[in-house]
Amino acid sequence: MTALSRAIDYWCNAFTPDREAVWNDAIAAQGSAVKVHREGDGFCVPEEMAERLGAVGFSTVILPVCDLDPRGDPLDFPAVAARPDELDALHAAHPGMFRGSWSIDPGTGMAGVARAAEMLGRPWCVGLHNHTHSWDRPFDHADFYPYYALAADEDVPFVVQAGASGGRFPSECGRPIGVDRPAIYFPTVRFVLSHLGWPWTAEAIAMALKFPNVYLGTATFPPGRWPADVLGFVAGAGRAKCLYGSGFPTTGHGRAAGQLAGMDLAPEVVDRLTRTNALDVFSRLDAGPPRTAAADQEGGS
């Protein structure tokens, strides 16, 4: 068994108790098959989340952050994302543990790019994020290119939801092959194809193998549900190309830590998956002091 040590979660949705009703309403309204894990691992106040994370070996979680459009649907993605003022407070209270990635709106033109640049000036912001299915635009759509250029200029990664939508949104825009041209045109931008690219997982793996700047992200699938091709990639050719993400609340951190500990993965593979690869991708994350044997034994952060 391999206990987690200073693990990093690249996609954790807002976790405070007020978001639980939003998730429940959205799942009910859309008739979605998405499951929310709650047993001792669900929504909570920041102090409790910080304690939980440390207890199971996580040192950092990265939350998607965006503005809430008062004209938008109250059940759309922005409602479950965090707000800038929330991250200001989280980062001030728990430096290093709670970071954010700015979730873009490609329909706002250059004003949106300016807003993204502003947010990248906040001390908690470590990357850009795209909730793909909210916009029904493939990854090589022209509206995204100014954001890719910004990511290149700022040396931050670009995380995208790849694969099918879990809600009632068109899924074709999430085809992993859509990253092909952006990865060519922006070779210094590190793209993370999240959600395993499912059901086009083989396509996502192919993109990660083709490009040194494309990575596979595991959110929101619990480790116990990863398909065989993902497990083979994580332990083999993709050991330096995979990042762990919970997609909280669909996977709780205690549940993830328990499942990862019970999997037949070498300790160095678990370390790469849950920490080292994220440090390679997110250049603004602090690696912190070197590990000690005591910290590794305790599985702490």
GROMACS .gro file of C-alpha atoms in nm:
model
  301
    1MET     CA    1   0.000   0.000   0.000
    2THR     CA    2   0.123   0.349  -0.087
    3ALA     CA    3  -0.001   0.635   0.130
    4LEU     CA    4  -0.026   0.973  -0.038
    5SER     CA    5   0.230   1.235   0.056
    6ARG     CA    6   0.184   1.603  -0.033
    7ALA     CA    7  -0.053   1.509  -0.315
    8ILE     CA    8  -0.194   1.772  -0.553
    9ASP     CA    9  -0.548   1.771  -0.693
   10TYR     CA   10  -0.567   1.975  -1.014
   11TRP     CA   11  -0.951   1.996  -1.023
   12CYS     CA   12  -1.157   2.032  -0.707
   13ASN     CA   13  -1.486   2.216  -0.743
   14ALA     CA   14  -1.605   2.460  -0.477
   15PHE     CA   15  -1.670   2.258  -0.163
   16THR     CA   16  -1.851   2.486   0.083
   17PRO     CA   17  -2.193   2.374   0.212
   18ASP     CA   18  -2.386   2.630   0.004
   19ARG     CA   19  -2.281   2.447  -0.316
   20GLU     CA   20  -2.447   2.119  -0.217
   21ALA     CA   21  -2.798   2.242  -0.306
   22VAL     CA   22  -2.671   2.371  -0.642
   23TRP     CA   23  -2.531   2.028  -0.728
   24ASN     CA   24  -2.848   1.852  -0.614
   25ASP     CA   25  -3.070   2.085  -0.817
   26ALA     CA   26  -2.854   2.064  -1.129
   27ILE     CA   27  -2.842   1.683  -1.121
   28ALA     CA   28  -3.218   1.662  -1.068
   29ALA     CA   29  -3.301   1.919  -1.337
   30GLN     CA   30  -3.084   1.749  -1.599
   31GLY     CA   31  -3.162   1.391  -1.504
   32SER     CA   32  -2.787   1.343  -1.491
   33ALA     CA   33  -2.617   1.016  -1.399
   34VAL     CA   34  -2.346   1.209  -1.211
   35LYS     CA   35  -2.298   1.080  -0.856
   36VAL     CA   36  -2.191   1.295  -0.563
   37HIS     CA   37  -1.991   1.123  -0.289
   38ARG     CA   38  -2.086   1.242   0.059
   39GLU     CA   39  -2.015   0.988   0.333
   40GLY     CA   40  -1.764   1.176   0.547
   41ASP     CA   41  -1.612   1.317   0.231
   42GLY     CA   42  -1.863   1.577   0.117
   43PHE     CA   43  -1.927   1.951   0.136
   44CYS     CA   44  -1.785   2.129   0.438
   45VAL     CA   45  -1.640   2.455   0.570
   46PRO     CA   46  -1.280   2.543   0.472
   47GLU     CA   47  -1.128   2.457   0.811
   48GLU     CA   48  -1.273   2.106   0.798
   49MET     CA   49  -1.162   2.059   0.438
   50ALA     CA   50  -0.806   2.162   0.526
   51GLU     CA   51  -0.801   1.909   0.810
   52ARG     CA   52  -0.940   1.634   0.589
   53LEU     CA   53  -0.692   1.700   0.312
   54GLY     CA   54  -0.395   1.692   0.544
   55ALA     CA   55  -0.517   1.374   0.712
   56VAL     CA   56  -0.522   1.178   0.385
   57GLY     CA   57  -0.203   1.319   0.236
   58PHE     CA   58  -0.311   1.610   0.014
   59SER     CA   59  -0.118   1.935   0.033
   60THR     CA   60  -0.283   2.134  -0.248
   61VAL     CA   61  -0.615   2.146  -0.432
   62ILE     CA   62  -0.679   2.369  -0.732
   63LEU     CA   63  -1.031   2.509  -0.765
   64PRO     CA   64  -1.184   2.639  -1.090
   65VAL     CA   65  -1.271   3.005  -1.032
   66CYS     CA   66  -1.493   3.239  -1.234
   67ASP     CA   67  -1.734   3.530  -1.210
   68LEU     CA   68  -2.102   3.453  -1.167
   69ASP     CA   69  -2.305   3.605  -1.450
   70PRO     CA   70  -2.637   3.720  -1.298
   71ARG     CA   71  -2.798   3.669  -1.640
   72GLY     CA   72  -2.683   3.307  -1.663
   73ASP     CA   73  -2.862   2.988  -1.568
   74PRO     CA   74  -2.825   2.944  -1.190
   75LEU     CA   75  -2.751   2.574  -1.249
   76ASP     CA   76  -2.470   2.624  -1.504
   77PHE     CA   77  -2.105   2.554  -1.422
   78PRO     CA   78  -2.023   2.899  -1.278
   79ALA     CA   79  -2.261   2.824  -0.990
   80VAL     CA   80  -2.043   2.534  -0.871
   81ALA     CA   81  -1.712   2.711  -0.935
   82ALA     CA   82  -1.547   2.932  -0.676
   83ARG     CA   83  -1.546   3.312  -0.679
   84PRO     CA   84  -1.234   3.530  -0.675
   85ASP     CA   85  -1.314   3.664  -0.328
   86GLU     CA   86  -1.353   3.307  -0.199
   87LEU     CA   87  -1.005   3.218  -0.323
   88ASP     CA   88  -0.865   3.539  -0.178
   89ALA     CA   89  -0.992   3.427   0.163
   90LEU     CA   90  -0.897   3.059   0.125
   91HIS     CA   91  -0.545   3.140   0.011
   92ALA     CA   92  -0.495   3.393   0.291
   93ALA     CA   93  -0.609   3.145   0.556
   94HIS     CA   94  -0.433   2.839   0.412
   95PRO     CA   95  -0.142   2.950   0.191
   96GLY     CA   96  -0.040   2.682  -0.053
   97MET     CA   97  -0.330   2.448   0.018
   98PHE     CA   98  -0.602   2.624  -0.182
   99ARG     CA   99  -0.511   2.755  -0.526
  100GLY     CA  100  -0.725   2.843  -0.827
  101SER     CA  101  -0.739   2.816  -1.205
  102TRP     CA  102  -0.930   3.090  -1.387
  103SER     CA  103  -1.222   2.942  -1.583
  104ILE     CA  104  -1.257   3.139  -1.904
  105ASP     CA  105  -1.562   3.254  -2.100
  106PRO     CA  106  -1.470   3.251  -2.473
  107GLY     CA  107  -1.779   3.451  -2.561
  108THR     CA  108  -1.656   3.769  -2.394
  109GLY     CA  109  -1.389   3.856  -2.650
  110MET     CA  110  -1.080   4.049  -2.547
  111ALA     CA  111  -1.255   4.176  -2.234
  112GLY     CA  112  -1.253   3.816  -2.115
  113VAL     CA  113  -0.884   3.783  -2.197
  114ALA     CA  114  -0.812   4.098  -1.998
  115ARG     CA  115  -1.010   3.960  -1.705
  116ALA     CA  116  -0.813   3.634  -1.723
  117ALA     CA  117  -0.487   3.831  -1.724
  118GLU     CA  118  -0.607   4.024  -1.420
  119MET     CA  119  -0.685   3.702  -1.234
  120LEU     CA  120  -0.345   3.557  -1.321
  121GLY     CA  121  -0.208   3.847  -1.118
  122ARG     CA  122  -0.370   3.709  -0.802
  123PRO     CA  123  -0.130   3.508  -0.583
  124TRP     CA  124  -0.357   3.203  -0.582
  125CYS     CA  125  -0.403   3.173  -0.960
  126VAL     CA  126  -0.190   2.897  -1.115
  127GLY     CA  127  -0.353   2.834  -1.454
  128LEU     CA  128  -0.641   2.872  -1.696
  129HIS     CA  129  -0.943   2.642  -1.718
  130ASN     CA  130  -1.212   2.566  -1.974
  131HIS     CA  131  -1.546   2.407  -1.888
  132THR     CA  132  -1.569   2.302  -2.252
  133HIS     CA  133  -1.931   2.196  -2.278
  134SER     CA  134  -2.063   2.526  -2.149
  135TRP     CA  135  -1.952   2.687  -2.476
  136ASP     CA  136  -1.995   2.410  -2.739
  137ARG     CA  137  -1.667   2.508  -2.904
  138PRO     CA  138  -1.395   2.255  -2.994
  139PHE     CA  139  -1.048   2.314  -2.854
  140ASP     CA  140  -0.921   2.451  -3.186
  141HIS     CA  141  -1.194   2.716  -3.212
  142ALA     CA  142  -1.056   3.064  -3.283
  143ASP     CA  143  -1.219   3.208  -2.970
  144PHE     CA  144  -0.974   3.013  -2.753
  145TYR     CA  145  -0.654   3.121  -2.924
  146PRO     CA  146  -0.612   3.454  -2.739
  147TYR     CA  147  -0.635   3.257  -2.413
  148TYR     CA  148  -0.376   3.006  -2.533
  149ALA     CA  149  -0.149   3.300  -2.620
  150LEU     CA  150  -0.203   3.439  -2.269
  151ALA     CA  151  -0.117   3.100  -2.116
  152ALA     CA  152   0.202   3.095  -2.324
  153ASP     CA  153   0.298   3.447  -2.216
  154GLU     CA  154   0.234   3.372  -1.849
  155ASP     CA  155   0.381   3.020  -1.855
  156VAL     CA  156   0.067   2.864  -1.705
  157PRO     CA  157  -0.117   2.547  -1.808
  158PHE     CA  158  -0.456   2.523  -1.974
  159VAL     CA  159  -0.692   2.261  -1.825
  160VAL     CA  160  -0.988   2.150  -2.038
  161GLN     CA  161  -1.280   1.918  -1.978
  162ALA     CA  162  -1.235   1.658  -2.249
  163GLY     CA  163  -1.478   1.385  -2.348
  164ALA     CA  164  -1.854   1.369  -2.307
  165SER     CA  165  -2.054   1.607  -2.094
  166GLY     CA  166  -2.195   1.469  -1.771
  167GLY     CA  167  -2.498   1.693  -1.818
  168ARG     CA  168  -2.735   1.777  -2.101
  169PHE     CA  169  -2.479   1.956  -2.317
  170PRO     CA  170  -2.346   1.863  -2.663
  171SER     CA  171  -2.037   1.646  -2.626
  172GLU     CA  172  -1.866   1.663  -2.966
  173CYS     CA  173  -1.679   1.981  -2.864
  174GLY     CA  174  -1.494   1.773  -2.606
  175ARG     CA  175  -1.323   1.540  -2.854
  176PRO     CA  176  -0.959   1.515  -2.742
  177ILE     CA  177  -0.834   1.534  -3.101
  178GLY     CA  178  -0.938   1.900  -3.094
  179VAL     CA  179  -0.619   1.980  -2.901
  180ASP     CA  180  -0.406   1.870  -3.198
  181ARG     CA  181  -0.367   2.213  -3.363
  182PRO     CA  182  -0.343   2.416  -3.040
  183ALA     CA  183  -0.066   2.186  -2.916
  184ILE     CA  184   0.121   2.243  -3.241
  185TYR     CA  185   0.071   2.620  -3.250
  186PHE     CA  186   0.142   2.670  -2.877
  187PRO     CA  187   0.422   2.423  -2.796
  188THR     CA  188   0.502   2.588  -2.461
  189VAL     CA  189   0.145   2.568  -2.329
  190ARG     CA  190   0.087   2.260  -2.116
  191PHE     CA  191  -0.261   2.126  -2.198
  192VAL     CA  192  -0.438   1.893  -1.954
  193LEU     CA  193  -0.713   1.679  -2.109
  194SER     CA  194  -0.931   1.619  -1.805
  195HIS     CA  195  -1.201   1.361  -1.736
  196LEU     CA  196  -0.986   1.095  -1.910
  197GLY     CA  197  -1.132   1.222  -2.238
  198TRP     CA  198  -1.400   0.956  -2.185
  199PRO     CA  199  -1.548   0.794  -2.392
  200TRP     CA  200  -1.263   0.888  -2.628
  201THR     CA  201  -0.995   0.785  -2.378
  202ALA     CA  202  -0.775   0.619  -2.640
  203GLU     CA  203  -0.782   0.944  -2.837
  204ALA     CA  204  -0.677   1.144  -2.529
  205ILE     CA  205  -0.393   0.901  -2.459
  206ALA     CA  206  -0.284   0.931  -2.822
  207MET     CA  207  -0.264   1.310  -2.788
  208ALA     CA  208  -0.061   1.280  -2.466
  209LEU     CA  209   0.178   1.040  -2.639
  210LYS     CA  210   0.207   1.257  -2.949
  211PHE     CA  211   0.281   1.587  -2.778
  212PRO     CA  212   0.526   1.662  -2.495
  213ASN     CA  213   0.292   1.945  -2.386
  214VAL     CA  214  -0.031   1.742  -2.360
  215TYR     CA  215  -0.125   1.555  -2.042
  216LEU     CA  216  -0.409   1.328  -1.930
  217GLY     CA  217  -0.611   1.427  -1.622
  218THR     CA  218  -0.818   1.183  -1.417
  219ALA     CA  219  -1.095   1.407  -1.279
  220THR     CA  220  -1.376   1.318  -1.215
  221PHE     CA  221  -1.336   0.941  -1.218
  222PRO     CA  222  -1.254   0.765  -0.888
  223PRO     CA  223  -0.939   0.553  -0.918
  224GLY     CA  224  -1.136   0.233  -0.875
  225ARG     CA  225  -1.321   0.308  -1.200
  226TRP     CA  226  -1.023   0.383  -1.423
  227PRO     CA  227  -1.030   0.160  -1.732
  228ALA     CA  228  -0.746  -0.079  -1.810
  229ASP     CA  229  -0.593   0.141  -2.080
  230VAL     CA  230  -0.566   0.431  -1.833
  231LEU     CA  231  -0.406   0.210  -1.565
  232GLY     CA  232  -0.158   0.081  -1.822
  233PHE     CA  233  -0.077   0.435  -1.933
  234VAL     CA  234  -0.037   0.564  -1.576
  235ALA     CA  235   0.206   0.284  -1.488
  236GLY     CA  236   0.383   0.269  -1.823
  237ALA     CA  237   0.441   0.507  -2.112
  238GLY     CA  238   0.234   0.781  -1.949
  239ARG     CA  239   0.382   0.779  -1.601
  240ALA     CA  240   0.514   1.133  -1.662
  241LYS     CA  241   0.199   1.245  -1.848
  242CYS     CA  242  -0.089   1.188  -1.602
  243LEU     CA  243  -0.226   1.414  -1.328
  244TYR     CA  244  -0.461   1.323  -1.046
  245GLY     CA  245  -0.784   1.520  -1.015
  246SER     CA  246  -1.080   1.445  -0.791
  247GLY     CA  247  -1.352   1.649  -0.960
  248PHE     CA  248  -1.490   1.691  -0.608
  249PRO     CA  249  -1.769   1.630  -0.512
  250THR     CA  250  -1.793   1.337  -0.755
  251THR     CA  251  -1.489   1.186  -0.583
  252GLY     CA  252  -1.400   1.272  -0.225
  253HIS     CA  253  -1.038   1.295  -0.118
  254GLY     CA  254  -1.059   1.027   0.149
  255ARG     CA  255  -1.216   0.788  -0.097
  256ALA     CA  256  -0.949   0.862  -0.357
  257ALA     CA  257  -0.663   0.818  -0.110
  258GLY     CA  258  -0.804   0.483   0.003
  259GLN     CA  259  -0.849   0.354  -0.350
  260LEU     CA  260  -0.505   0.468  -0.464
  261ALA     CA  261  -0.346   0.302  -0.161
  262GLY     CA  262  -0.511  -0.026  -0.252
  263MET     CA  263  -0.406  -0.026  -0.618
  264ASP     CA  264  -0.114  -0.223  -0.760
  265LEU     CA  265   0.092   0.084  -0.846
  266ALA     CA  266   0.457   0.135  -0.756
  267PRO     CA  267   0.524   0.415  -0.506
  268GLU     CA  268   0.714   0.617  -0.766
  269VAL     CA  269   0.416   0.590  -1.004
  270VAL     CA  270   0.177   0.716  -0.735
  271ASP     CA  271   0.414   1.000  -0.655
  272ARG     CA  272   0.431   1.108  -1.019
  273LEU     CA  273   0.056   1.079  -1.065
  274THR     CA  274  -0.038   1.269  -0.751
  275ARG     CA  275   0.243   1.521  -0.717
  276THR     CA  276   0.552   1.536  -0.939
  277ASN     CA  277   0.367   1.564  -1.270
  278ALA     CA  278   0.149   1.844  -1.134
  279LEU     CA  279   0.460   2.035  -1.029
  280ASP     CA  280   0.594   1.993  -1.382
  281VAL     CA  281   0.270   2.127  -1.532
  282PHE     CA  282   0.178   2.401  -1.284
  283SER     CA  283   0.494   2.613  -1.276
  284ARG     CA  284   0.347   2.848  -1.014
  285LEU     CA  285   0.310   2.575  -0.751
  286ASP     CA  286   0.575   2.567  -0.483
  287ALA     CA  287   0.743   2.230  -0.447
  288GLY     CA  288   0.809   2.308  -0.080
  289PRO     CA  289   1.093   2.165   0.132
  290PRO     CA  290   1.238   1.822   0.050
  291ARG     CA  291   1.049   1.527   0.183
  292THR     CA  292   1.156   1.359   0.504
  293ALA     CA  293   1.131   0.990   0.576
  294ALA     CA  294   0.896   1.069   0.866
  295ALA     CA  295   0.660   1.263   0.641
  296ASP     CA  296   0.653   0.979   0.388
  297GLN     CA  297   0.581   0.727   0.662
  298GLU     CA  298   0.293   0.934   0.795
  299GLY     CA  299   0.155   1.002   0.448
  300GLY     CA  300   0.113   1.367   0.541
  301SER     CA  301   0.141   1.681   0.330
   0.00000   0.00000   0.00000
